[in-house]
Amino acid sequence: MRWGDGRRSDNVEDRRGSFGVRRVVGGGIGTVILVLVAMYFGVDPSVLLNMAPTGSSPPAATSPASRPAEENRMADFVSVVLADTEDTWRDLFQRSHMTYREPKLVLFTGSVESACGLAQAASGPFYCPADEKVYIDLGFYQELKDRFRAPGDFAQAYVIAHEVGHHVQNLLGISKKVQSSRARVGQTEGNRLSVRLELQADCFAGVWANHADKARHILETGDLEEALNAASAIGDDRLQKQSRGYVIPDSFTHGTSKQRVSWFRRGLESGEINQCNTFGTERQ
């Protein structure tokens, strides 16, 4: 992925080295669910997290000079990708006579306090609609490479674009509608709504990639395969098979590997937001 000459975002909040108060979630079935869900990205981390105390402020983070050079390079990369999503979605919103409100991206280490609760790094990257921030521990990228077998900078960019996709859903009012609908249905149907929300965020990530490449020629040979591999690696079916040896489709909250790849590709090939209506079709 060509990114070295890209614009850096002003919306990165660096809290690396700041540790919130760690909390222990109770054992039993709650722990099993936590471990399972922690393997993928979440739109609502309050499912995983204890709520953080209000009015508290994070400790001062460590300085960039004291961190490994590779970690700082990754922080720089994240800033470029975030800036690229800003440019893309600002333009797309303007075309529809809307204003794109840019999200903040918080870099953290170990744990972090958000308006959605206290998050551990194990929960993976997430978007919190309450404060309109994307949260990521850069250590996740090593896990993406080693555990999920999904290396590559464009795979890493896909992770950010997916979470920004949740921000777009929030701005468009989609997230609130899904949350309201989930409150009126049972667990199984609620999970299906969550799957559709996640698949749409994958599609939005593809829309970003389409426009970013047309405008700034960011894609290199092999980049598309990296993103598709990452989307496949975090499918519910694949993750459940790895963790427990079998799958429970009714418990899916993010979609299968095939679904995630299909919707990301659909956004990438079309470049059209209206092609990402996962709620208006039987297809998932």
Tab-separated table of C-alpha atoms in Angstrom:
chain	number	residue	atom	x	y	z
A	1	MET	CA	0.000	0.000	0.000
A	2	ARG	CA	1.352	3.426	-0.945
A	3	TRP	CA	1.031	5.589	2.133
A	4	GLY	CA	4.355	7.292	2.950
A	5	ASP	CA	3.464	10.542	1.194
A	6	GLY	CA	-0.089	10.644	2.510
A	7	ARG	CA	-1.549	13.355	4.702
A	8	ARG	CA	-1.421	12.774	8.464
A	9	SER	CA	-4.623	13.214	10.447
A	10	ASP	CA	-4.973	15.736	13.256
A	11	ASN	CA	-7.545	13.506	14.935
A	12	VAL	CA	-5.239	10.942	16.531
A	13	GLU	CA	-5.248	10.877	20.316
A	14	ASP	CA	-2.163	9.059	21.567
A	15	ARG	CA	-2.718	7.394	24.943
A	16	ARG	CA	-0.109	4.686	24.541
A	17	GLY	CA	1.441	3.909	27.881
A	18	SER	CA	-1.667	5.096	29.742
A	19	PHE	CA	-3.321	2.291	31.689
A	20	GLY	CA	-6.846	2.505	33.029
A	21	VAL	CA	-7.983	0.589	36.089
A	22	ARG	CA	-8.129	-3.063	35.095
A	23	ARG	CA	-11.252	-5.000	36.038
A	24	VAL	CA	-11.954	-8.691	36.104
A	25	VAL	CA	-15.106	-9.989	34.435
A	26	GLY	CA	-16.778	-12.825	36.321
A	27	GLY	CA	-16.268	-16.425	35.285
A	28	GLY	CA	-18.684	-18.968	33.883
A	29	ILE	CA	-20.542	-18.460	30.638
A	30	GLY	CA	-19.825	-14.716	30.687
A	31	THR	CA	-16.117	-15.395	30.428
A	32	VAL	CA	-16.642	-17.849	27.574
A	33	ILE	CA	-18.616	-15.246	25.651
A	34	LEU	CA	-16.001	-12.600	26.386
A	35	VAL	CA	-13.177	-14.751	25.090
A	36	LEU	CA	-15.110	-15.578	21.931
A	37	VAL	CA	-16.233	-12.060	21.105
A	38	ALA	CA	-12.838	-10.610	21.987
A	39	MET	CA	-11.473	-12.277	18.902
A	40	TYR	CA	-13.216	-9.922	16.576
A	41	PHE	CA	-14.032	-6.240	16.175
A	42	GLY	CA	-17.031	-4.934	18.123
A	43	VAL	CA	-19.343	-2.040	17.492
A	44	ASP	CA	-20.604	-1.992	21.068
A	45	PRO	CA	-17.785	-2.761	23.515
A	46	SER	CA	-20.134	-2.391	26.488
A	47	VAL	CA	-21.021	-6.023	25.782
A	48	LEU	CA	-17.496	-6.926	26.804
A	49	LEU	CA	-16.586	-4.247	29.257
A	50	ASN	CA	-17.367	-3.016	32.712
A	51	MET	CA	-18.386	0.602	32.733
A	52	ALA	CA	-15.578	2.986	33.642
A	53	PRO	CA	-16.022	5.550	36.425
A	54	THR	CA	-17.116	8.941	35.173
A	55	GLY	CA	-15.076	12.061	35.631
A	56	SER	CA	-11.739	10.267	35.544
A	57	SER	CA	-8.954	11.379	33.244
A	58	PRO	CA	-6.328	9.079	31.693
A	59	PRO	CA	-2.756	9.197	32.976
A	60	ALA	CA	-0.106	10.838	30.851
A	61	ALA	CA	1.136	8.650	28.014
A	62	THR	CA	4.747	7.769	27.369
A	63	SER	CA	6.650	9.905	24.850
A	64	PRO	CA	7.159	8.712	21.253
A	65	ALA	CA	10.924	8.818	21.708
A	66	SER	CA	10.746	6.075	24.346
A	67	ARG	CA	8.808	3.673	22.118
A	68	PRO	CA	10.139	1.183	19.556
A	69	ALA	CA	10.692	2.664	16.098
A	70	GLU	CA	8.407	0.089	14.484
A	71	GLU	CA	5.574	0.984	16.847
A	72	ASN	CA	5.947	4.653	15.993
A	73	ARG	CA	5.969	3.760	12.296
A	74	MET	CA	2.685	1.949	12.799
A	75	ALA	CA	1.243	4.962	14.611
A	76	ASP	CA	2.272	7.094	11.646
A	77	PHE	CA	0.632	4.615	9.266
A	78	VAL	CA	-2.617	4.672	11.257
A	79	SER	CA	-2.639	8.466	11.081
A	80	VAL	CA	-2.294	8.363	7.286
A	81	VAL	CA	-5.081	5.799	6.872
A	82	LEU	CA	-7.372	7.795	9.149
A	83	ALA	CA	-6.655	10.950	7.120
A	84	ASP	CA	-7.482	9.069	3.944
A	85	THR	CA	-10.825	7.929	5.337
A	86	GLU	CA	-11.517	11.535	6.329
A	87	ASP	CA	-10.874	12.777	2.795
A	88	THR	CA	-12.960	10.010	1.225
A	89	TRP	CA	-16.008	10.216	3.488
A	90	ARG	CA	-15.990	14.020	3.554
A	91	ASP	CA	-16.258	13.995	-0.235
A	92	LEU	CA	-18.943	11.304	-0.308
A	93	PHE	CA	-21.036	13.095	2.303
A	94	GLN	CA	-20.705	16.397	0.424
A	95	ARG	CA	-22.009	14.732	-2.722
A	96	SER	CA	-25.158	13.896	-0.757
A	97	HIS	CA	-25.351	17.424	0.704
A	98	MET	CA	-24.359	16.232	4.155
A	99	THR	CA	-21.503	17.155	6.487
A	100	TYR	CA	-19.044	14.499	7.579
A	101	ARG	CA	-18.055	14.823	11.224
A	102	GLU	CA	-14.584	13.327	11.605
A	103	PRO	CA	-14.051	10.727	14.344
A	104	LYS	CA	-11.097	10.685	16.711
A	105	LEU	CA	-8.787	7.692	16.766
A	106	VAL	CA	-7.304	6.724	20.129
A	107	LEU	CA	-4.079	4.735	20.333
A	108	PHE	CA	-3.773	2.897	23.640
A	109	THR	CA	-1.763	0.209	25.381
A	110	GLY	CA	-3.267	-2.557	27.461
A	111	SER	CA	-6.522	-0.895	28.477
A	112	VAL	CA	-8.371	2.331	27.870
A	113	GLU	CA	-11.376	4.240	29.161
A	114	SER	CA	-14.017	5.188	26.617
A	115	ALA	CA	-17.530	6.569	26.831
A	116	CYS	CA	-18.670	2.978	26.220
A	117	GLY	CA	-16.699	1.547	29.127
A	118	LEU	CA	-13.277	0.281	30.089
A	119	ALA	CA	-11.720	-1.764	27.283
A	120	GLN	CA	-8.914	-4.283	27.406
A	121	ALA	CA	-6.599	-4.721	24.437
A	122	ALA	CA	-7.902	-8.291	24.077
A	123	SER	CA	-11.238	-6.921	22.866
A	124	GLY	CA	-9.544	-5.724	19.686
A	125	PRO	CA	-10.167	-2.455	17.836
A	126	PHE	CA	-13.615	-0.948	18.396
A	127	TYR	CA	-15.741	2.089	17.709
A	128	CYS	CA	-17.624	3.835	20.496
A	129	PRO	CA	-20.643	5.768	19.181
A	130	ALA	CA	-21.067	7.599	22.492
A	131	ASP	CA	-17.844	9.582	22.015
A	132	GLU	CA	-17.399	9.026	18.252
A	133	LYS	CA	-13.935	7.558	18.678
A	134	VAL	CA	-12.137	4.562	17.223
A	135	TYR	CA	-9.870	2.739	19.685
A	136	ILE	CA	-6.928	0.520	18.794
A	137	ASP	CA	-3.978	-1.049	20.565
A	138	LEU	CA	-1.272	-1.330	17.909
A	139	GLY	CA	-0.362	-4.730	19.326
A	140	PHE	CA	-3.477	-6.022	17.561
A	141	TYR	CA	-1.658	-5.803	14.253
A	142	GLN	CA	0.922	-8.310	15.424
A	143	GLU	CA	-1.931	-10.600	16.456
A	144	LEU	CA	-3.557	-10.083	13.063
A	145	LYS	CA	-0.333	-11.268	11.454
A	146	ASP	CA	0.597	-14.115	13.811
A	147	ARG	CA	-2.714	-15.471	15.095
A	148	PHE	CA	-5.056	-14.728	12.232
A	149	ARG	CA	-2.471	-15.196	9.455
A	150	ALA	CA	-3.475	-11.887	7.883
A	151	PRO	CA	-0.307	-9.801	7.425
A	152	GLY	CA	0.149	-6.717	5.274
A	153	ASP	CA	-0.375	-2.989	5.549
A	154	PHE	CA	-3.596	-2.997	3.541
A	155	ALA	CA	-5.020	-5.647	5.868
A	156	GLN	CA	-4.194	-3.239	8.680
A	157	ALA	CA	-5.844	-0.376	6.803
A	158	TYR	CA	-8.973	-2.504	6.372
A	159	VAL	CA	-9.237	-2.797	10.168
A	160	ILE	CA	-9.339	0.978	10.542
A	161	ALA	CA	-11.687	1.433	7.574
A	162	HIS	CA	-14.103	-1.100	9.088
A	163	GLU	CA	-14.261	0.791	12.388
A	164	VAL	CA	-14.664	4.101	10.555
A	165	GLY	CA	-17.492	2.356	8.708
A	166	HIS	CA	-19.237	2.046	12.063
A	167	HIS	CA	-18.783	5.790	12.523
A	168	VAL	CA	-20.448	6.383	9.163
A	169	GLN	CA	-23.342	4.183	10.305
A	170	ASN	CA	-23.586	6.269	13.451
A	171	LEU	CA	-23.707	9.544	11.503
A	172	LEU	CA	-26.352	8.163	9.149
A	173	GLY	CA	-28.531	7.029	12.061
A	174	ILE	CA	-28.229	3.362	11.132
A	175	SER	CA	-26.621	2.275	14.400
A	176	LYS	CA	-29.363	3.845	16.505
A	177	LYS	CA	-32.088	2.141	14.468
A	178	VAL	CA	-30.384	-1.232	14.848
A	179	GLN	CA	-29.942	-0.710	18.582
A	180	SER	CA	-33.631	0.158	18.905
A	181	SER	CA	-34.654	-2.898	16.882
A	182	ARG	CA	-32.433	-5.214	18.908
A	183	ALA	CA	-34.162	-4.071	22.091
A	184	ARG	CA	-37.475	-5.371	20.733
A	185	VAL	CA	-36.396	-8.816	19.549
A	186	GLY	CA	-34.875	-11.963	20.997
A	187	GLN	CA	-31.224	-12.924	21.178
A	188	THR	CA	-31.105	-14.842	17.901
A	189	GLU	CA	-32.744	-12.090	15.847
A	190	GLY	CA	-30.642	-9.508	17.667
A	191	ASN	CA	-27.512	-11.368	16.594
A	192	ARG	CA	-28.709	-11.368	12.990
A	193	LEU	CA	-29.118	-7.598	13.126
A	194	SER	CA	-25.599	-7.307	14.516
A	195	VAL	CA	-24.309	-9.409	11.614
A	196	ARG	CA	-25.961	-7.089	9.110
A	197	LEU	CA	-24.451	-4.065	10.864
A	198	GLU	CA	-20.963	-5.577	10.739
A	199	LEU	CA	-21.271	-6.645	7.108
A	200	GLN	CA	-22.332	-3.139	6.172
A	201	ALA	CA	-19.229	-1.756	7.907
A	202	ASP	CA	-17.182	-4.184	5.781
A	203	CYS	CA	-18.940	-2.891	2.671
A	204	PHE	CA	-18.265	0.711	3.702
A	205	ALA	CA	-14.592	-0.203	4.131
A	206	GLY	CA	-14.645	-1.411	0.538
A	207	VAL	CA	-16.287	1.836	-0.599
A	208	TRP	CA	-13.447	3.755	1.053
A	209	ALA	CA	-10.820	1.607	-0.675
A	210	ASN	CA	-12.483	2.148	-4.059
A	211	HIS	CA	-12.492	5.938	-3.821
A	212	ALA	CA	-9.110	6.212	-2.097
A	213	ASP	CA	-7.453	4.234	-4.868
A	214	LYS	CA	-9.143	6.222	-7.612
A	215	ALA	CA	-8.168	9.522	-6.020
A	216	ARG	CA	-4.728	8.706	-4.636
A	217	HIS	CA	-3.686	5.369	-6.198
A	218	ILE	CA	-2.937	3.715	-2.866
A	219	LEU	CA	-3.227	0.077	-3.933
A	220	GLU	CA	-0.255	-2.035	-4.908
A	221	THR	CA	-0.053	-5.612	-6.167
A	222	GLY	CA	-1.307	-7.993	-3.503
A	223	ASP	CA	-3.110	-5.361	-1.419
A	224	LEU	CA	-6.591	-6.562	-2.336
A	225	GLU	CA	-5.665	-10.112	-1.359
A	226	GLU	CA	-4.395	-8.847	2.003
A	227	ALA	CA	-7.706	-7.170	2.829
A	228	LEU	CA	-9.790	-10.119	1.648
A	229	ASN	CA	-7.623	-12.459	3.703
A	230	ALA	CA	-8.137	-10.290	6.797
A	231	ALA	CA	-11.911	-10.190	6.235
A	232	SER	CA	-11.950	-13.964	5.884
A	233	ALA	CA	-9.752	-14.526	8.931
A	234	ILE	CA	-12.202	-12.834	11.296
A	235	GLY	CA	-15.405	-14.527	10.160
A	236	ASP	CA	-17.530	-15.924	12.983
A	237	ASP	CA	-17.471	-19.439	11.567
A	238	ARG	CA	-13.706	-19.528	11.263
A	239	LEU	CA	-13.115	-18.061	14.700
A	240	GLN	CA	-15.586	-20.390	16.414
A	241	LYS	CA	-14.098	-23.380	14.640
A	242	GLN	CA	-10.637	-22.382	15.849
A	243	SER	CA	-11.708	-21.690	19.430
A	244	ARG	CA	-14.159	-24.526	20.119
A	245	GLY	CA	-13.941	-26.931	17.202
A	246	TYR	CA	-17.514	-26.339	16.000
A	247	VAL	CA	-19.780	-23.454	15.049
A	248	ILE	CA	-23.123	-22.136	16.334
A	249	PRO	CA	-24.650	-20.044	13.517
A	250	ASP	CA	-27.332	-18.483	15.738
A	251	SER	CA	-24.578	-16.985	17.892
A	252	PHE	CA	-22.866	-15.227	14.992
A	253	THR	CA	-22.576	-11.457	15.473
A	254	HIS	CA	-20.195	-10.435	12.665
A	255	GLY	CA	-20.868	-12.777	9.762
A	256	THR	CA	-19.095	-15.719	8.182
A	257	SER	CA	-15.786	-15.446	6.371
A	258	LYS	CA	-17.588	-15.753	3.035
A	259	GLN	CA	-20.055	-13.015	3.935
A	260	ARG	CA	-17.392	-10.597	5.122
A	261	VAL	CA	-15.308	-11.087	2.001
A	262	SER	CA	-18.395	-10.773	-0.229
A	263	TRP	CA	-19.583	-7.475	1.268
A	264	PHE	CA	-16.119	-5.912	1.375
A	265	ARG	CA	-15.658	-6.837	-2.281
A	266	ARG	CA	-19.094	-5.444	-3.121
A	267	GLY	CA	-18.174	-2.055	-1.668
A	268	LEU	CA	-14.758	-2.133	-3.307
A	269	GLU	CA	-16.073	-2.965	-6.765
A	270	SER	CA	-19.056	-0.602	-6.722
A	271	GLY	CA	-17.773	2.336	-4.711
A	272	GLU	CA	-21.429	3.080	-3.968
A	273	ILE	CA	-22.911	3.497	-0.490
A	274	ASN	CA	-26.316	2.395	-1.748
A	275	GLN	CA	-24.819	-0.988	-2.657
A	276	CYS	CA	-24.178	-1.612	1.059
A	277	ASN	CA	-27.783	-2.009	2.199
A	278	THR	CA	-27.343	-5.251	4.105
A	279	PHE	CA	-30.706	-4.659	5.810
A	280	GLY	CA	-32.762	-4.420	2.624
A	281	THR	CA	-31.861	-7.787	1.152
A	282	GLU	CA	-32.088	-11.417	2.091
A	283	ARG	CA	-28.509	-11.757	1.006
A	284	GLN	CA	-25.918	-11.576	3.753
